Amino acid sequence: MFNRKTILTGFLFIPLWVNAKHVTISGYVQDAETDERLIGANIVEIFSRNGTITNNYGYYNLAVPEKDSAKIRVSYIGYSTILRTISAKKDQKIDFQLTPGDSLAEVTVIGTRTRPIEQRNEMSVVSVPVKQMETLPALGGEPDLMKVMQLMPGVQSGNEGSSGLYVRGGGPDQNLILLDDVPLYYVNHLGGFVSIFNTDAISATKLIKGGFPASYGGRLSSILDVRMKEGNMKKFQGSGMIGLVASKVAVEGPLKKGRSSYLVSYRRFLYDLITMPISKLASNGYGFGYHFYDLNAKINHKFSDKDRLFLSIYSGDDQILAKMKLKTIDDKEESKMSNKWGNRLLALRWNHLYNRRLFSNLTLAYTRYRFNMEYSGSFGGKQDKHEYYSRFISGIYDANGKIDFEYYAGRNYKLKFGANGIYHIFRPGITSFRQSGSNMAPVDTSYGSFDLHSLEYAAYVDNEITMGPRLRMDLGFRFLLYQVEKKTYFSPEPRILFNYLITDNMALKASYAIMQQNVHLLSGTGAGLPVDLWMPATSIAEPERSCQTALGIARSLFQGSVEFSVEGYYKRMKNLIAYKEGINSLWGTTNWENKIETGGMGESYGIEFLVQKKTGRTTGWIGYTLSRTTRQFDNINFGEAYPYKYDRRHDISVVWMYKLKKNIDLSATWVFGTGNAFTMAEGKFSAINDNPHDPPPFVFNTEAYIYSDRNAYRMRPYHRLDVGVNFHKNKKWGERTWNISIYNVYNRQNPYFYFFDTKYEYDKHGRIIQGSGKNVLKQQSLFPIIPSVSYKFKF
Amino acid sequence: MKKSGSIIFRIIWVIILASSCTKEIHIPIPPIESKPVINCFFTPDSIFTLYVGKPVPIYDDEPRVLDHANVYLFEEQKCVDTLRYSEGLYFSSYVAKAEKSYDVKVQCPGFDTVFAQDMTPSPPEKLTGFFRDDVFRNEDGDPVSQVNLNIQDDPNENNFYELLLKITYRDPFDSAWHRNVEVGYAENNPDPVLENEGLIPYDPSTILFSDELFNGTRYTLTINYHGPYYVNNGETVNYSYFLVVFFRAVSKEYYLYKKQLIKHLYNQDSDIFDGMGNPVQMYSNVQGGYGIFAGYVERRDTIPRKNN
């Protein structure tokens, strides 16, 4: 009989068998023009049909039968396929260089695609190449990673224009957003209409909605893994764009050819350069402006074939700035108000290849999100000058250390294991105030909530096992330990994924995952000043947990050019938080735990369909989701479960891309979704609202509403068509692209929110008829049809 | 400062909204359950003034007052009066007494009979304390005033209170008197009792609180507010004023109703900045109906200034 220890050991470390009749080839797959390593490139041995994909650092290890020769095919979207015959008598290291090829070539080049979906040992994973993102129409002409992800089944967008991701019934705080392996907390600009990800600096993205590998953890609903470009190792090159939303420029090149490279990319919203001087002129010295920026930088250095170092930097902020300057003969008055919020990230990573079978990556990182408001000024003459300064700051600061190993044991087994530690400092909100001047006592004070510290440790092991020609498994286990306020929480998190090939091109997939989240997000419900306040899980607001099960079928059609998948999922969440009834935001963060409901439950289930055409002149996908998501809190809706605000019964997205000519591509997206849930006032009555000192008889004309159950009503359905066209042209100095996009082509007035208004009747003189006022419901829409144009260049 | 940032962000939004639009829509709503509405706050030494009405569908504006109801008043479960209708309200000739229990029964054709019950609480003790001006500057640089009020709480029962600060001052520029002007409460009010109630963010016109954190003790309540001031040669100068506190001991029903009402009214409006809001259902102690029937006792005290 097996005892528990044996079973656990067996589960964690499946016997490391190595088939003696196989040899391994290993190495890196790189872009031939830039030496950029390609993530997720497909390597297949044609005769045996053994295959693998490169890891997040472009490394692969493939077992092939030992014989005189083997035929290796290496492919990646947007690149010409390599077909090479090699000797397969002994283990060897081979680096492959893929040459970029335009998508038209993909029609004729066999296999210029990713590994077939049924063979990929993953489920609930979506990935869109950056080149495709740049082809799609975008609001204001600015391609946006988050908005492209919203076009995938199981992913909702929340409100119109928002970059938030609502994955399988989860909230935007339940997504772990990684930039070069490091979590980012705030991913929006412009109140959520633009994400912080500048496509010029991105090489690959992947969104995981379920079936989470054990190497990931810390959020309930999804992992968005974004990788920055490494920089061209061979030659200097650059790109840029002038658009309506933002303009940007990126340069990259070798620091030492073939050994080290750099990438610097900068994007900025430019309107404040216009509004600041104009408003100063128009309002007698008072100027204001808003802008955002993103700075991405990366340096990578190859010490040897076995060691590589990456330094990644990201800095981004939104800023509102107002300045006032008045001067008279005697007096001078100046004031400045600045609100800034954004992330900063610094990550140092070291790849090391111990031998062909063992690969590791060490990450040391610092990341910070902070919301900062400053107000300063002075007034008075030389003799009686007064100065003042006030600052409010809230934020989260993380020091992060992580080590990941990949051990390629053989044809049938790959082991991943590692550990992660994060030290969080949460600063809920501190205000400092100083003032000084003649005839007054100086003031220098600070007040607010104290910093909170927490520690998060995790260790994981992930076994990728192939059993026979048809069954692949990923058996993983993650153990999380979280310490806060002298209390420790443990979280054992099993992760299981099965991929069974029913036929040669169809697979049955199933997954199970438990996740824990040790941070809570409190943000406003509307589009006011976009403040995200991150708080630690505490003994009152305990860590959130989820358990997700998914079952699906995936198959390739038409020789792999079309992929089809159906997935059903069921997810339960607990320890969720929500604002208490009547609270919309958390200004003044003292006692924040008193302002929220804790211990909430969430339930989400649905079925997702995705048909995706990946090659040919026409590419794109059609996604459909049928789902239901609820929340339940003891003190909301009388304790009854109610629909989540972004519960969307039906969600459809159609994405179409067409290569009309070599230099012209067209694209269109159409989305449809059930309207957001909301609580409707169904009736009204007169209420009493006197104040002390109001003499009787009291006033009874306060209007009170009788509301429906929470979120019992639906707004009108949301739908929208966007189209875009790109005109490319080669120039002496490089390539330029004109992009013309039209957002909301048929000018659909989609609901943003509803409100009540009074409608009057008028007499023939245009005067209001007394007593004719009638309550009517109105819909506020946000974006009408918006054409935009942008100009891009590459050299 | 927070407000300034918010205002600028709102200006940006207004620009966006200028290009967007609104349209009237109609969502079918099921008929609402027709239940009588009763509204009455009563206090010792005053007659009962009661409103009886009905709810109406949200889109309609039909008359709401029920003028043909039979309204019976009970003191300590004994019927003491039948209220008469006049100009939209029902009036008793009976005067409420301190620390007595009252019931009201309302019968109206076409509606179920409804009941409500409450009592007049014990009168509050006299308030003592003092106020100071320019105690600190808020994030906008404005001076904030502070009043410290000593409250003696009765240990034998759970008590609930409501107070309102009003000032009377003479404008130094035009010599005009401004009497009983309500003050605004500062956003930063660190008093644990006020924090615990959590009502300040809803811009309440009164301060409502319970003795949950100081039951049976003498507690000094600290309230930060915006007193009147002007700027002279770059210096802020507070007006000279009288501070009067209207202080009520209220019943639990009164407290629950008012607390919910403050949140309810704050969240009635939807806008682009706060979205659809976070609707709050109204509290009622009317069995089978809507509204409130609750008692209170009020006193007023003038609080002296203490110089900084």
Tab-separated table of C-alpha atoms in Angstrom, chain B:
chain	number	residue	atom	x	y	z
B	1	MET	CA	-5.828	69.381	-3.063
B	2	LYS	CA	-7.738	66.213	-3.780
B	3	LYS	CA	-10.602	68.363	-4.926
B	4	SER	CA	-8.390	70.419	-7.214
B	5	GLY	CA	-7.072	67.300	-8.923
B	6	SER	CA	-10.528	65.956	-9.255
B	7	ILE	CA	-11.807	69.206	-10.750
B	8	ILE	CA	-9.183	69.203	-13.472
B	9	PHE	CA	-9.819	65.588	-14.276
B	10	ARG	CA	-13.485	66.404	-14.461
B	11	ILE	CA	-12.786	69.181	-16.938
B	12	ILE	CA	-11.156	66.593	-19.186
B	13	TRP	CA	-14.200	64.432	-18.819
B	14	VAL	CA	-16.528	67.262	-19.644
B	15	ILE	CA	-14.641	67.719	-22.919
B	16	ILE	CA	-15.189	64.048	-23.693
B	17	LEU	CA	-18.811	64.286	-22.697
B	18	ALA	CA	-19.324	67.267	-24.938
B	19	SER	CA	-18.823	64.924	-27.859
B	20	SER	CA	-21.030	62.226	-26.418
B	21	CYS	CA	-24.747	62.356	-25.969
B	22	THR	CA	-27.745	61.409	-23.913
B	23	LYS	CA	-30.996	59.933	-25.055
B	24	GLU	CA	-34.245	59.077	-23.394
B	25	ILE	CA	-34.915	55.407	-22.998
B	26	HIS	CA	-37.651	53.396	-21.448
B	27	ILE	CA	-37.201	50.257	-19.423
B	28	PRO	CA	-40.415	48.459	-18.558
B	29	ILE	CA	-40.818	48.219	-14.826
B	30	PRO	CA	-43.173	45.832	-13.074
B	31	PRO	CA	-45.895	47.455	-10.949
B	32	ILE	CA	-44.606	48.352	-7.523
B	33	GLU	CA	-46.219	46.932	-4.448
B	34	SER	CA	-48.632	49.557	-3.215
B	35	LYS	CA	-48.010	50.006	0.502
B	36	PRO	CA	-48.810	53.062	2.615
B	37	VAL	CA	-46.035	55.475	3.498
B	38	ILE	CA	-45.963	56.943	7.001
B	39	ASN	CA	-43.624	59.734	8.025
B	40	CYS	CA	-43.489	61.198	11.490
B	41	PHE	CA	-40.817	62.477	13.850
B	42	PHE	CA	-42.263	63.287	17.233
B	43	THR	CA	-40.864	65.030	20.272
B	44	PRO	CA	-42.123	65.754	23.796
B	45	ASP	CA	-44.394	68.726	24.280
B	46	SER	CA	-45.366	68.776	20.614
B	47	ILE	CA	-48.352	67.358	18.802
B	48	PHE	CA	-47.941	64.506	16.319
B	49	THR	CA	-47.755	65.544	12.675
B	50	LEU	CA	-48.042	62.610	10.343
B	51	TYR	CA	-47.783	62.216	6.608
B	52	VAL	CA	-49.685	59.352	5.004
B	53	GLY	CA	-49.093	58.662	1.351
B	54	LYS	CA	-48.396	55.976	-1.180
B	55	PRO	CA	-45.446	55.139	-3.387
B	56	VAL	CA	-45.723	55.777	-7.099
B	57	PRO	CA	-43.935	54.227	-10.066
B	58	ILE	CA	-40.643	55.923	-10.790
B	59	TYR	CA	-41.793	57.349	-14.129
B	60	ASP	CA	-45.099	58.728	-12.785
B	61	ASP	CA	-45.855	61.848	-10.848
B	62	GLU	CA	-49.377	61.166	-9.684
B	63	PRO	CA	-50.623	62.493	-6.316
B	64	ARG	CA	-49.229	60.571	-3.402
B	65	VAL	CA	-51.042	61.860	-0.340
B	66	LEU	CA	-53.712	59.578	1.072
B	67	ASP	CA	-56.270	61.955	2.494
B	68	HIS	CA	-58.913	59.478	3.566
B	69	ALA	CA	-57.002	57.349	6.065
B	70	ASN	CA	-57.965	56.605	9.644
B	71	VAL	CA	-54.962	57.282	11.831
B	72	TYR	CA	-55.015	56.100	15.447
B	73	LEU	CA	-52.441	57.103	18.030
B	74	PHE	CA	-51.590	54.904	21.037
B	75	GLU	CA	-49.576	55.813	24.121
B	76	GLU	CA	-48.275	52.872	26.107
B	77	GLN	CA	-50.654	50.743	23.970
B	78	LYS	CA	-53.729	52.805	24.868
B	79	CYS	CA	-55.502	54.688	22.120
B	80	VAL	CA	-55.215	58.352	22.973
B	81	ASP	CA	-56.191	60.136	19.785
B	82	THR	CA	-57.454	59.908	16.212
B	83	LEU	CA	-55.583	62.235	13.925
B	84	ARG	CA	-57.409	64.689	11.683
B	85	TYR	CA	-56.444	65.468	8.110
B	86	SER	CA	-55.639	68.961	6.955
B	87	GLU	CA	-53.726	70.156	3.901
B	88	GLY	CA	-51.758	67.012	3.221
B	89	LEU	CA	-50.972	66.065	6.818
B	90	TYR	CA	-52.618	64.407	9.777
B	91	PHE	CA	-52.473	66.230	13.135
B	92	SER	CA	-53.088	65.035	16.648
B	93	SER	CA	-54.432	67.147	19.405
B	94	TYR	CA	-52.538	64.995	21.847
B	95	VAL	CA	-49.086	66.138	22.925
B	96	ALA	CA	-46.191	63.683	23.147
B	97	LYS	CA	-44.558	63.084	26.506
B	98	ALA	CA	-40.991	62.259	27.411
B	99	GLU	CA	-39.861	58.630	27.654
B	100	LYS	CA	-43.184	57.194	26.517
B	101	SER	CA	-43.893	54.539	23.918
B	102	TYR	CA	-46.166	55.429	21.015
B	103	ASP	CA	-47.863	53.372	18.352
B	104	VAL	CA	-49.630	54.473	15.263
B	105	LYS	CA	-52.157	52.444	13.269
B	106	VAL	CA	-53.166	53.568	9.811
B	107	GLN	CA	-56.166	52.168	7.940
B	108	CYS	CA	-56.789	53.278	4.432
B	109	PRO	CA	-59.252	51.796	1.913
B	110	GLY	CA	-57.452	49.793	-0.727
B	111	PHE	CA	-54.421	49.219	1.457
B	112	ASP	CA	-53.470	46.844	4.217
B	113	THR	CA	-53.494	48.283	7.709
B	114	VAL	CA	-50.020	49.300	8.794
B	115	PHE	CA	-48.427	49.847	12.184
B	116	ALA	CA	-45.379	51.554	13.577
B	117	GLN	CA	-43.995	51.965	17.038
B	118	ASP	CA	-41.332	54.009	18.750
B	119	MET	CA	-40.662	56.020	21.860
B	120	THR	CA	-39.367	59.353	22.949
B	121	PRO	CA	-35.836	58.901	24.291
B	122	SER	CA	-34.420	60.355	27.496
B	123	PRO	CA	-33.415	63.988	27.159
B	124	PRO	CA	-29.706	64.571	26.573
B	125	GLU	CA	-27.431	66.186	29.139
B	126	LYS	CA	-26.213	69.705	28.587
B	127	LEU	CA	-23.229	69.911	26.259
B	128	THR	CA	-20.062	71.590	27.417
B	129	GLY	CA	-16.873	72.243	25.540
B	130	PHE	CA	-15.200	74.868	23.412
B	131	PHE	CA	-14.263	75.641	19.865
B	132	ARG	CA	-11.086	76.943	18.237
B	133	ASP	CA	-10.414	78.371	14.819
B	134	ASP	CA	-7.532	77.732	12.441
B	135	VAL	CA	-6.459	74.583	14.232
B	136	PHE	CA	-4.770	73.320	11.067
B	137	ARG	CA	-4.854	73.788	7.339
B	138	ASN	CA	-6.464	71.233	5.082
B	139	GLU	CA	-5.016	69.979	1.804
B	140	ASP	CA	-6.364	73.033	-0.012
B	141	GLY	CA	-4.657	75.325	2.467
B	142	ASP	CA	-7.954	76.409	4.031
B	143	PRO	CA	-8.141	76.921	7.800
B	144	VAL	CA	-10.070	74.270	9.690
B	145	SER	CA	-11.912	74.970	12.938
B	146	GLN	CA	-12.530	72.452	15.663
B	147	VAL	CA	-15.118	72.012	18.378
B	148	ASN	CA	-14.716	69.730	21.380
B	149	LEU	CA	-18.001	68.664	22.936
B	150	ASN	CA	-18.314	66.791	26.206
B	151	ILE	CA	-21.139	64.289	26.131
B	152	GLN	CA	-22.312	62.490	29.248
B	153	ASP	CA	-23.786	59.179	28.152
B	154	ASP	CA	-26.357	57.200	30.088
B	155	PRO	CA	-24.896	53.764	30.961
B	156	ASN	CA	-28.296	52.113	31.322
B	157	GLU	CA	-29.229	52.113	27.666
B	158	ASN	CA	-27.895	52.321	24.157
B	159	ASN	CA	-28.092	55.921	23.116
B	160	PHE	CA	-28.175	57.591	19.761
B	161	TYR	CA	-27.476	61.205	18.989
B	162	GLU	CA	-27.690	63.773	16.265
B	163	LEU	CA	-26.216	67.215	16.287
B	164	LEU	CA	-26.004	70.197	14.041
B	165	LEU	CA	-23.549	73.071	14.265
B	166	LYS	CA	-24.845	76.508	13.381
B	167	ILE	CA	-23.114	79.816	13.593
B	168	THR	CA	-24.291	83.369	13.867
B	169	TYR	CA	-21.939	86.143	12.892
B	170	ARG	CA	-21.816	89.743	11.823
B	171	ASP	CA	-20.113	90.431	8.521
B	172	PRO	CA	-17.290	92.930	9.216
B	173	PHE	CA	-17.604	94.412	5.735
B	174	ASP	CA	-21.305	95.169	5.505
B	175	SER	CA	-22.243	94.761	9.188
B	176	ALA	CA	-25.076	92.418	8.260
B	177	TRP	CA	-25.988	89.653	10.665
B	178	HIS	CA	-25.998	86.093	9.352
B	179	ARG	CA	-27.950	83.940	11.716
B	180	ASN	CA	-28.028	80.168	12.145
B	181	VAL	CA	-25.819	79.371	9.206
B	182	GLU	CA	-25.002	75.688	8.892
B	183	VAL	CA	-21.317	74.865	8.784
B	184	GLY	CA	-19.627	72.403	6.473
B	185	TYR	CA	-17.764	69.496	8.013
B	186	ALA	CA	-14.124	68.949	7.145
B	187	GLU	CA	-13.253	65.790	5.214
B	188	ASN	CA	-10.622	64.990	7.745
B	189	ASN	CA	-12.443	64.166	10.953
B	190	PRO	CA	-10.261	61.834	12.956
B	191	ASP	CA	-12.630	61.361	15.888
B	192	PRO	CA	-13.016	57.579	16.290
B	193	VAL	CA	-16.747	57.863	16.903
B	194	LEU	CA	-17.252	59.747	13.650
B	195	GLU	CA	-14.867	57.402	11.839
B	196	ASN	CA	-16.819	54.477	13.170
B	197	GLU	CA	-20.075	55.902	11.845
B	198	GLY	CA	-18.444	56.493	8.460
B	199	LEU	CA	-20.950	59.145	7.385
B	200	ILE	CA	-18.713	62.167	6.808
B	201	PRO	CA	-17.869	61.172	3.195
B	202	TYR	CA	-21.595	61.464	2.348
B	203	ASP	CA	-21.645	65.210	3.037
B	204	PRO	CA	-24.284	64.935	5.760
B	205	SER	CA	-25.993	68.064	6.985
B	206	THR	CA	-26.002	66.688	10.534
B	207	ILE	CA	-23.688	64.557	12.643
B	208	LEU	CA	-25.299	61.272	13.590
B	209	PHE	CA	-23.687	58.833	15.993
B	210	SER	CA	-24.283	56.203	18.640
B	211	ASP	CA	-22.623	55.558	21.995
B	212	GLU	CA	-21.251	52.234	20.743
B	213	LEU	CA	-17.677	53.303	21.499
B	214	PHE	CA	-18.300	55.258	24.718
B	215	ASN	CA	-21.311	53.715	26.394
B	216	GLY	CA	-21.867	55.102	29.875
B	217	THR	CA	-18.876	57.405	29.882
B	218	ARG	CA	-18.193	61.077	29.461
B	219	TYR	CA	-16.853	61.410	25.968
B	220	THR	CA	-15.273	64.377	24.242
B	221	LEU	CA	-16.345	64.435	20.639
B	222	THR	CA	-14.062	66.338	18.279
B	223	ILE	CA	-15.527	67.764	15.114
B	224	ASN	CA	-13.532	69.591	12.467
B	225	TYR	CA	-15.515	72.087	10.454
B	226	HIS	CA	-15.099	75.064	8.191
B	227	GLY	CA	-15.688	78.265	10.086
B	228	PRO	CA	-16.162	81.606	8.322
B	229	TYR	CA	-12.996	83.487	7.425
B	230	TYR	CA	-11.626	86.036	5.027
B	231	VAL	CA	-8.184	86.743	3.639
B	232	ASN	CA	-6.528	89.987	4.534
B	233	ASN	CA	-3.098	90.790	3.111
B	234	GLY	CA	-2.471	87.135	2.526
B	235	GLU	CA	-3.466	86.117	6.035
B	236	THR	CA	-6.618	84.247	6.875
B	237	VAL	CA	-8.718	85.900	9.523
B	238	ASN	CA	-11.630	84.096	11.127
B	239	TYR	CA	-14.845	85.960	11.734
B	240	SER	CA	-16.031	86.421	15.246
B	241	TYR	CA	-19.084	84.196	15.632
B	242	PHE	CA	-21.353	82.346	18.031
B	243	LEU	CA	-21.466	78.581	17.766
B	244	VAL	CA	-24.730	76.942	18.694
B	245	VAL	CA	-25.093	73.178	18.845
B	246	PHE	CA	-28.532	71.706	18.248
B	247	PHE	CA	-28.254	68.415	20.024
B	248	ARG	CA	-30.782	65.607	19.805
B	249	ALA	CA	-31.104	62.369	21.669
B	250	VAL	CA	-32.816	60.173	19.115
B	251	SER	CA	-34.390	56.757	19.179
B	252	LYS	CA	-32.684	53.790	17.559
B	253	GLU	CA	-35.318	53.820	14.809
B	254	TYR	CA	-34.610	57.462	14.115
B	255	TYR	CA	-30.867	56.756	14.005
B	256	LEU	CA	-31.173	53.784	11.645
B	257	TYR	CA	-33.513	55.665	9.341
B	258	LYS	CA	-31.437	58.841	9.193
B	259	LYS	CA	-28.196	56.960	8.715
B	260	GLN	CA	-29.622	55.066	5.795
B	261	LEU	CA	-31.273	58.178	4.389
B	262	ILE	CA	-27.957	60.062	4.281
B	263	LYS	CA	-26.395	57.268	2.218
B	264	HIS	CA	-29.534	56.813	0.139
B	265	LEU	CA	-29.704	60.436	-0.943
B	266	TYR	CA	-25.985	60.646	-1.621
B	267	ASN	CA	-26.194	57.703	-4.005
B	268	GLN	CA	-29.378	58.616	-5.846
B	269	ASP	CA	-27.613	60.375	-8.673
B	270	SER	CA	-25.597	58.688	-11.372
B	271	ASP	CA	-22.884	60.564	-13.111
B	272	ILE	CA	-19.797	59.925	-15.120
B	273	PHE	CA	-17.584	60.471	-12.116
B	274	ASP	CA	-19.266	58.070	-9.748
B	275	GLY	CA	-20.850	55.756	-12.297
B	276	MET	CA	-24.202	54.316	-11.398
B	277	GLY	CA	-23.505	54.952	-7.737
B	278	ASN	CA	-24.030	52.355	-5.105
B	279	PRO	CA	-27.770	52.380	-4.394
B	280	VAL	CA	-28.910	52.006	-0.828
B	281	GLN	CA	-32.358	50.752	0.140
B	282	MET	CA	-34.287	52.890	2.619
B	283	TYR	CA	-34.815	51.795	6.192
B	284	SER	CA	-38.351	51.624	7.562
B	285	ASN	CA	-39.956	50.677	10.866
B	286	VAL	CA	-43.445	50.687	9.409
B	287	GLN	CA	-44.840	47.182	9.453
B	288	GLY	CA	-46.328	46.529	6.024
B	289	GLY	CA	-45.389	49.933	4.662
B	290	TYR	CA	-42.655	52.452	3.987
B	291	GLY	CA	-41.442	55.405	6.009
B	292	ILE	CA	-40.582	56.146	9.596
B	293	PHE	CA	-42.285	56.817	12.906
B	294	ALA	CA	-39.621	57.863	15.403
B	295	GLY	CA	-39.021	60.050	18.423
B	296	TYR	CA	-36.349	62.477	19.544
B	297	VAL	CA	-35.605	65.091	22.192
B	298	GLU	CA	-33.707	68.244	21.309
B	299	ARG	CA	-31.727	70.814	23.237
B	300	ARG	CA	-29.473	73.627	22.133
B	301	ASP	CA	-26.273	74.847	23.731
B	302	THR	CA	-24.017	77.749	22.920
B	303	ILE	CA	-20.370	76.718	22.929
B	304	PRO	CA	-17.686	79.237	23.900
B	305	ARG	CA	-14.553	79.997	21.918
B	306	LYS	CA	-11.171	79.106	23.275
B	307	ASN	CA	-8.349	81.153	21.855
B	308	ASN	CA	-5.441	79.270	20.286
